[in-house]
C-alpha positions in Angstrom: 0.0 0.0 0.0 2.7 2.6 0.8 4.6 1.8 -2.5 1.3 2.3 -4.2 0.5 5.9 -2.6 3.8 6.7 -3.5 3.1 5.9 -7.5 -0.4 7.7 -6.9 1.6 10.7 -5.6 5.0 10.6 -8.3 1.8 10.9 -10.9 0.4 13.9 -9.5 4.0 15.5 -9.3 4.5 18.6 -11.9 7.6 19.8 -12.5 8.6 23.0 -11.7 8.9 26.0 -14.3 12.6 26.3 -14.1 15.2 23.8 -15.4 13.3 21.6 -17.4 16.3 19.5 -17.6 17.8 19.0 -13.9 21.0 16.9 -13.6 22.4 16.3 -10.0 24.7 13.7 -7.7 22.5 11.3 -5.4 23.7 9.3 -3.3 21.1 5.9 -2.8 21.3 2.9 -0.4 25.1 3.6 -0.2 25.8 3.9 -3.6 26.3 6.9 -5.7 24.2 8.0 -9.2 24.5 10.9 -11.5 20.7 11.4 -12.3 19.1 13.9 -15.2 15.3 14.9 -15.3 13.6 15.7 -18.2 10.4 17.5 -17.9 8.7 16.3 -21.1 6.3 19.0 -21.3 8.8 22.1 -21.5 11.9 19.5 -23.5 11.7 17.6 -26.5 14.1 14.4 -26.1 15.4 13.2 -29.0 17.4 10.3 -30.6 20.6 10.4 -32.5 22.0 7.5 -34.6 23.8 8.9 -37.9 24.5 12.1 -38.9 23.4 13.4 -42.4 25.9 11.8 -44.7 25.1 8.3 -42.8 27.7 8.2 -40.5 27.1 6.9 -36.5 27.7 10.1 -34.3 29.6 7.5 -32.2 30.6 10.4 -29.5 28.8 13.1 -28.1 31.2 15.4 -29.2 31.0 14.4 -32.6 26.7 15.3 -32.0 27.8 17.9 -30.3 29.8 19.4 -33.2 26.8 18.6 -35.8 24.4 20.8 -33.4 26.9 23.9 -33.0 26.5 24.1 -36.7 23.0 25.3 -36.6 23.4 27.0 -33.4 22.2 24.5 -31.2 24.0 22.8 -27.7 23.6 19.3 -26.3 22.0 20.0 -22.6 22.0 16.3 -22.0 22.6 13.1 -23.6 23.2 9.6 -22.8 23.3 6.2 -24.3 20.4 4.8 -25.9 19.7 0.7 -26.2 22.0 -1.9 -27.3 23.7 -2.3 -30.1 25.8 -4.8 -32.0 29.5 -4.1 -33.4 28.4 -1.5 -36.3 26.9 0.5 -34.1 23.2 -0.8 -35.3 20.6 -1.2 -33.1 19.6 -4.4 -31.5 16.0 -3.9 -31.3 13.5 -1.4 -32.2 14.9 2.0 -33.1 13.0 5.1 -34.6 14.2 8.6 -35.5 13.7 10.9 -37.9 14.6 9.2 -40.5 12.8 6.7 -39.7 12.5 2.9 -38.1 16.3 1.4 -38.7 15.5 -1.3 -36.9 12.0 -3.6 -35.9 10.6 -4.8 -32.6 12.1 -7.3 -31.3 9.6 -9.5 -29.0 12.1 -13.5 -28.6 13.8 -14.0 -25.6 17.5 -13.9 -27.1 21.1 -14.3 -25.3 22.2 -11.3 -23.3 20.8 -8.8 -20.8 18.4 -7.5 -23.6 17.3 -10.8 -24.2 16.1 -11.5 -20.5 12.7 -11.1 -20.8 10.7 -8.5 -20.2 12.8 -6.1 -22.0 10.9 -2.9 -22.9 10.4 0.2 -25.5 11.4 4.0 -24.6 9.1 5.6 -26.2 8.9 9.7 -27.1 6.0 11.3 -28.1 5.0 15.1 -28.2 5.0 16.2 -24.8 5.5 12.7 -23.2 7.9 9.9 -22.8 7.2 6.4 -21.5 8.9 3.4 -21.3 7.0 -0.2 -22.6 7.2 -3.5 -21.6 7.8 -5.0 -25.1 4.4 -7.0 -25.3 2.8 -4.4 -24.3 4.1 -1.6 -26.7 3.2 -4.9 -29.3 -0.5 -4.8 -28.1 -0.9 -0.8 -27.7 1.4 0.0 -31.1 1.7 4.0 -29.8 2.7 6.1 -32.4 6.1 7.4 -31.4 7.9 10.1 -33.2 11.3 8.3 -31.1 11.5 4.7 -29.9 14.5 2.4 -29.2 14.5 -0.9 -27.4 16.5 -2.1 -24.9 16.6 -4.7 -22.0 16.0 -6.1 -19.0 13.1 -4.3 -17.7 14.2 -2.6 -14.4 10.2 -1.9 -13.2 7.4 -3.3 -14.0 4.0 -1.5 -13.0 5.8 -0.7 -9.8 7.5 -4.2 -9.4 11.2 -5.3 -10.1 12.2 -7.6 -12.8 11.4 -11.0 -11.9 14.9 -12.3 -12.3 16.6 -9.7 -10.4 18.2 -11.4 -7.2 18.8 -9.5 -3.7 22.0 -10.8 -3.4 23.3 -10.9 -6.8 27.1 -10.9 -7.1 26.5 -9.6 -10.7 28.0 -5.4 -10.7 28.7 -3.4 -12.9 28.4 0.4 -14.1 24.7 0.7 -15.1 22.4 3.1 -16.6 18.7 3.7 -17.5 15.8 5.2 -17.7 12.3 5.0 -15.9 8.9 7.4 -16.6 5.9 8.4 -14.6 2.4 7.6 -14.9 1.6 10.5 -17.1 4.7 10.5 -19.1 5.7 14.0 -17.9 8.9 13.5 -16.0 11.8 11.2 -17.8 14.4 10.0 -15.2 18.0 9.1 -17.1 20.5 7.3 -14.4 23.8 6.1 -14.5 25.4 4.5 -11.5 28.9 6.2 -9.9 30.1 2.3 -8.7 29.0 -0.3 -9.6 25.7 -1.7 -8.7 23.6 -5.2 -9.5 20.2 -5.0 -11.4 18.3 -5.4 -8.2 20.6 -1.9 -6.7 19.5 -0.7 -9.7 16.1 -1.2 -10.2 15.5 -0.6 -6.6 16.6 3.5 -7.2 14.0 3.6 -9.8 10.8 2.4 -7.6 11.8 3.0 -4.1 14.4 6.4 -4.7 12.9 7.9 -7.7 9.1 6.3 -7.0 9.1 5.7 -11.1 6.4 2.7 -11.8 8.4 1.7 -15.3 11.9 1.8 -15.9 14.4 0.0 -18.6 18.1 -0.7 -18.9 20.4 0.9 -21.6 23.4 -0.7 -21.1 26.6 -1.5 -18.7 30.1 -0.7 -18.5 30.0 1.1 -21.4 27.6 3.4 -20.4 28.2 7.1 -20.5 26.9 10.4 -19.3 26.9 14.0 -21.2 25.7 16.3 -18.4 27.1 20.2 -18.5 25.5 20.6 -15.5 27.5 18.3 -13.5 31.0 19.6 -15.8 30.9 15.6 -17.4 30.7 14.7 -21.0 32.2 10.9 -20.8 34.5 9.9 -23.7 35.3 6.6 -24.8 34.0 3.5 -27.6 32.1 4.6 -29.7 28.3 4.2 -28.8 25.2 3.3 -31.0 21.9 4.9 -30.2 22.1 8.9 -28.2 19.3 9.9 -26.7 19.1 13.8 -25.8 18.1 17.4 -25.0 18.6 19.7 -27.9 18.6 23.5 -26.6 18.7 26.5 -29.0 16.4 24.8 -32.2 14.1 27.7 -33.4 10.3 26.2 -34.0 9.4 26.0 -37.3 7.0 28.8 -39.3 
Protein backbone atom coordinates (compact mmCIF):
# COMPACT_ATOMS: atom_id res chain seq x y z
CA UNK A 1 0.00 0.00 0.00
CA UNK A 2 2.69 2.56 0.85
CA UNK A 3 4.65 1.83 -2.53
CA UNK A 4 1.30 2.27 -4.22
CA UNK A 5 0.48 5.94 -2.65
CA UNK A 6 3.76 6.74 -3.50
CA UNK A 7 3.10 5.94 -7.53
CA UNK A 8 -0.38 7.70 -6.94
CA UNK A 9 1.55 10.69 -5.58
CA UNK A 10 4.98 10.61 -8.26
CA UNK A 11 1.77 10.93 -10.89
CA UNK A 12 0.44 13.92 -9.51
CA UNK A 13 4.01 15.50 -9.32
CA UNK A 14 4.47 18.55 -11.94
CA UNK A 15 7.59 19.76 -12.51
CA UNK A 16 8.61 23.04 -11.73
CA UNK A 17 8.87 25.98 -14.34
CA UNK A 18 12.55 26.34 -14.13
CA UNK A 19 15.24 23.80 -15.45
CA UNK A 20 13.32 21.61 -17.37
CA UNK A 21 16.35 19.52 -17.62
CA UNK A 22 17.82 18.99 -13.93
CA UNK A 23 20.95 16.88 -13.58
CA UNK A 24 22.38 16.29 -9.99
CA UNK A 25 24.74 13.69 -7.68
CA UNK A 26 22.53 11.27 -5.42
CA UNK A 27 23.74 9.29 -3.27
CA UNK A 28 21.09 5.94 -2.82
CA UNK A 29 21.34 2.86 -0.37
CA UNK A 30 25.10 3.62 -0.17
CA UNK A 31 25.80 3.93 -3.62
CA UNK A 32 26.33 6.86 -5.70
CA UNK A 33 24.23 7.96 -9.20
CA UNK A 34 24.54 10.88 -11.46
CA UNK A 35 20.69 11.37 -12.31
CA UNK A 36 19.13 13.86 -15.23
CA UNK A 37 15.35 14.93 -15.28
CA UNK A 38 13.59 15.73 -18.18
CA UNK A 39 10.38 17.53 -17.93
CA UNK A 40 8.74 16.26 -21.12
CA UNK A 41 6.28 19.03 -21.29
CA UNK A 42 8.84 22.10 -21.53
CA UNK A 43 11.87 19.45 -23.47
CA UNK A 44 11.71 17.56 -26.45
CA UNK A 45 14.13 14.37 -26.12
CA UNK A 46 15.38 13.21 -28.98
CA UNK A 47 17.36 10.33 -30.56
CA UNK A 48 20.56 10.36 -32.49
CA UNK A 49 22.04 7.52 -34.56
CA UNK A 50 23.76 8.87 -37.89
CA UNK A 51 24.55 12.15 -38.86
CA UNK A 52 23.37 13.36 -42.43
CA UNK A 53 25.88 11.81 -44.72
CA UNK A 54 25.12 8.26 -42.77
CA UNK A 55 27.69 8.16 -40.46
CA UNK A 56 27.14 6.93 -36.53
CA UNK A 57 27.69 10.10 -34.30
CA UNK A 58 29.58 7.48 -32.16
CA UNK A 59 30.63 10.40 -29.51
CA UNK A 60 28.76 13.12 -28.08
CA UNK A 61 31.24 15.41 -29.17
CA UNK A 62 30.97 14.38 -32.62
CA UNK A 63 26.69 15.26 -32.05
CA UNK A 64 27.82 17.90 -30.28
CA UNK A 65 29.77 19.44 -33.19
CA UNK A 66 26.79 18.60 -35.75
CA UNK A 67 24.38 20.77 -33.43
CA UNK A 68 26.94 23.91 -33.05
CA UNK A 69 26.54 24.15 -36.66
CA UNK A 70 23.03 25.25 -36.58
CA UNK A 71 23.38 27.00 -33.37
CA UNK A 72 22.23 24.46 -31.20
CA UNK A 73 23.95 22.83 -27.69
CA UNK A 74 23.62 19.29 -26.32
CA UNK A 75 22.00 19.96 -22.57
CA UNK A 76 21.97 16.30 -22.05
CA UNK A 77 22.57 13.13 -23.62
CA UNK A 78 23.20 9.57 -22.78
CA UNK A 79 23.27 6.24 -24.33
CA UNK A 80 20.41 4.79 -25.89
CA UNK A 81 19.74 0.66 -26.15
CA UNK A 82 22.02 -1.93 -27.32
CA UNK A 83 23.74 -2.32 -30.14
CA UNK A 84 25.85 -4.76 -32.04
CA UNK A 85 29.53 -4.14 -33.42
CA UNK A 86 28.44 -1.52 -36.32
CA UNK A 87 26.90 0.51 -34.10
CA UNK A 88 23.22 -0.84 -35.27
CA UNK A 89 20.55 -1.18 -33.06
CA UNK A 90 19.60 -4.42 -31.47
CA UNK A 91 15.96 -3.93 -31.28
CA UNK A 92 13.54 -1.40 -32.19
CA UNK A 93 14.92 1.96 -33.10
CA UNK A 94 12.99 5.13 -34.57
CA UNK A 95 14.24 8.57 -35.53
CA UNK A 96 13.65 10.93 -37.87
CA UNK A 97 14.61 9.20 -40.48
CA UNK A 98 12.75 6.73 -39.67
CA UNK A 99 12.53 2.94 -38.11
CA UNK A 100 16.27 1.36 -38.69
CA UNK A 101 15.53 -1.31 -36.86
CA UNK A 102 12.01 -3.57 -35.88
CA UNK A 103 10.64 -4.82 -32.62
CA UNK A 104 12.08 -7.31 -31.32
CA UNK A 105 9.63 -9.55 -29.04
CA UNK A 106 12.10 -13.48 -28.62
CA UNK A 107 13.84 -14.03 -25.64
CA UNK A 108 17.52 -13.93 -27.09
CA UNK A 109 21.07 -14.28 -25.26
CA UNK A 110 22.18 -11.33 -23.29
CA UNK A 111 20.76 -8.84 -20.85
CA UNK A 112 18.40 -7.49 -23.61
CA UNK A 113 17.28 -10.84 -24.17
CA UNK A 114 16.12 -11.45 -20.50
CA UNK A 115 12.71 -11.06 -20.79
CA UNK A 116 10.65 -8.50 -20.16
CA UNK A 117 12.82 -6.13 -22.04
CA UNK A 118 10.91 -2.94 -22.89
CA UNK A 119 10.38 0.21 -25.54
CA UNK A 120 11.36 4.04 -24.58
CA UNK A 121 9.05 5.61 -26.17
CA UNK A 122 8.93 9.75 -27.06
CA UNK A 123 6.00 11.31 -28.05
CA UNK A 124 4.98 15.12 -28.15
CA UNK A 125 5.00 16.24 -24.81
CA UNK A 126 5.51 12.68 -23.18
CA UNK A 127 7.92 9.85 -22.78
CA UNK A 128 7.16 6.42 -21.53
CA UNK A 129 8.91 3.40 -21.33
CA UNK A 130 6.96 -0.23 -22.56
CA UNK A 131 7.20 -3.49 -21.56
CA UNK A 132 7.78 -4.95 -25.12
CA UNK A 133 4.42 -7.05 -25.28
CA UNK A 134 2.81 -4.43 -24.30
CA UNK A 135 4.08 -1.64 -26.71
CA UNK A 136 3.19 -4.89 -29.28
CA UNK A 137 -0.47 -4.84 -28.08
CA UNK A 138 -0.89 -0.78 -27.75
CA UNK A 139 1.40 -0.01 -31.12
CA UNK A 140 1.74 3.97 -29.84
CA UNK A 141 2.69 6.15 -32.38
CA UNK A 142 6.13 7.39 -31.35
CA UNK A 143 7.91 10.10 -33.24
CA UNK A 144 11.30 8.28 -31.05
CA UNK A 145 11.46 4.68 -29.93
CA UNK A 146 14.54 2.39 -29.20
CA UNK A 147 14.47 -0.93 -27.41
CA UNK A 148 16.46 -2.13 -24.92
CA UNK A 149 16.62 -4.67 -22.01
CA UNK A 150 15.95 -6.07 -18.98
CA UNK A 151 13.15 -4.30 -17.70
CA UNK A 152 14.16 -2.63 -14.36
CA UNK A 153 10.19 -1.89 -13.22
CA UNK A 154 7.36 -3.30 -13.96
CA UNK A 155 3.99 -1.46 -13.04
CA UNK A 156 5.79 -0.66 -9.84
CA UNK A 157 7.54 -4.17 -9.44
CA UNK A 158 11.15 -5.28 -10.08
CA UNK A 159 12.21 -7.58 -12.77
CA UNK A 160 11.39 -10.98 -11.90
CA UNK A 161 14.88 -12.27 -12.32
CA UNK A 162 16.61 -9.74 -10.40
CA UNK A 163 18.22 -11.39 -7.19
CA UNK A 164 18.76 -9.52 -3.75
CA UNK A 165 21.98 -10.82 -3.44
CA UNK A 166 23.28 -10.87 -6.82
CA UNK A 167 27.06 -10.91 -7.11
CA UNK A 168 26.54 -9.62 -10.66
CA UNK A 169 28.04 -5.38 -10.68
CA UNK A 170 28.69 -3.38 -12.91
CA UNK A 171 28.43 0.37 -14.14
CA UNK A 172 24.69 0.68 -15.05
CA UNK A 173 22.40 3.06 -16.62
CA UNK A 174 18.70 3.69 -17.55
CA UNK A 175 15.76 5.21 -17.70
CA UNK A 176 12.34 5.04 -15.92
CA UNK A 177 8.92 7.41 -16.55
CA UNK A 178 5.93 8.45 -14.61
CA UNK A 179 2.42 7.58 -14.89
CA UNK A 180 1.59 10.48 -17.15
CA UNK A 181 4.72 10.48 -19.13
CA UNK A 182 5.70 14.02 -17.92
CA UNK A 183 8.93 13.46 -16.01
CA UNK A 184 11.80 11.19 -17.76
CA UNK A 185 14.36 10.00 -15.18
CA UNK A 186 17.98 9.15 -17.07
CA UNK A 187 20.54 7.30 -14.36
CA UNK A 188 23.78 6.06 -14.51
CA UNK A 189 25.44 4.54 -11.51
CA UNK A 190 28.94 6.22 -9.90
CA UNK A 191 30.06 2.32 -8.72
CA UNK A 192 28.98 -0.31 -9.56
CA UNK A 193 25.67 -1.74 -8.69
CA UNK A 194 23.62 -5.20 -9.48
CA UNK A 195 20.16 -5.02 -11.36
CA UNK A 196 18.29 -5.38 -8.17
CA UNK A 197 20.56 -1.93 -6.69
CA UNK A 198 19.47 -0.68 -9.74
CA UNK A 199 16.13 -1.16 -10.23
CA UNK A 200 15.47 -0.59 -6.59
CA UNK A 201 16.64 3.48 -7.21
CA UNK A 202 14.01 3.65 -9.81
CA UNK A 203 10.84 2.40 -7.60
CA UNK A 204 11.85 3.03 -4.14
CA UNK A 205 14.39 6.39 -4.74
CA UNK A 206 12.88 7.91 -7.72
CA UNK A 207 9.13 6.33 -6.97
CA UNK A 208 9.05 5.71 -11.08
CA UNK A 209 6.40 2.73 -11.82
CA UNK A 210 8.44 1.74 -15.26
CA UNK A 211 11.91 1.80 -15.86
CA UNK A 212 14.35 -0.04 -18.59
CA UNK A 213 18.06 -0.74 -18.86
CA UNK A 214 20.43 0.87 -21.60
CA UNK A 215 23.38 -0.68 -21.10
CA UNK A 216 26.57 -1.52 -18.71
CA UNK A 217 30.11 -0.73 -18.50
CA UNK A 218 30.00 1.14 -21.43
CA UNK A 219 27.64 3.38 -20.42
CA UNK A 220 28.18 7.06 -20.48
CA UNK A 221 26.90 10.41 -19.33
CA UNK A 222 26.89 14.02 -21.24
CA UNK A 223 25.74 16.32 -18.36
CA UNK A 224 27.13 20.16 -18.48
CA UNK A 225 25.55 20.56 -15.47
CA UNK A 226 27.50 18.31 -13.48
CA UNK A 227 30.97 19.57 -15.82
CA UNK A 228 30.93 15.59 -17.36
CA UNK A 229 30.75 14.66 -20.95
CA UNK A 230 32.16 10.87 -20.83
CA UNK A 231 34.47 9.95 -23.65
CA UNK A 232 35.31 6.59 -24.77
CA UNK A 233 34.01 3.54 -27.65
CA UNK A 234 32.11 4.60 -29.73
CA UNK A 235 28.31 4.22 -28.77
CA UNK A 236 25.22 3.33 -30.99
CA UNK A 237 21.86 4.92 -30.22
CA UNK A 238 22.09 8.91 -28.16
CA UNK A 239 19.34 9.90 -26.66
CA UNK A 240 19.10 13.82 -25.76
CA UNK A 241 18.13 17.38 -24.97
CA UNK A 242 18.61 19.66 -27.90
CA UNK A 243 18.58 23.45 -26.59
CA UNK A 244 18.72 26.48 -28.96
CA UNK A 245 16.41 24.83 -32.18
CA UNK A 246 14.10 27.69 -33.41
CA UNK A 247 10.30 26.18 -33.96
CA UNK A 248 9.38 26.00 -37.30
CA UNK A 249 7.04 28.79 -39.32
Amino acid sequence: MIRKAAFLLAALWTAPAAGAVECSDVAYEGNRYSICEVDTAQEQLQLFLKDGENQVYGHFSSLEDALVKDGKTLAFATNAGMYHTDRSPVGLYVDENGEAMRLVTNAGPGNFGLLPNGVLCIRDGRADVFETLAFEQTAPDCTYATQSGPMLVIDGELHPRFLADSDSYYIRNGVGTSVDGRRAVFAISRNAVTFHQFGSLFRDYLNLPSALYFDGNISRLHAPQLGRSDAGFMMGPIVGVVEGAQPDG
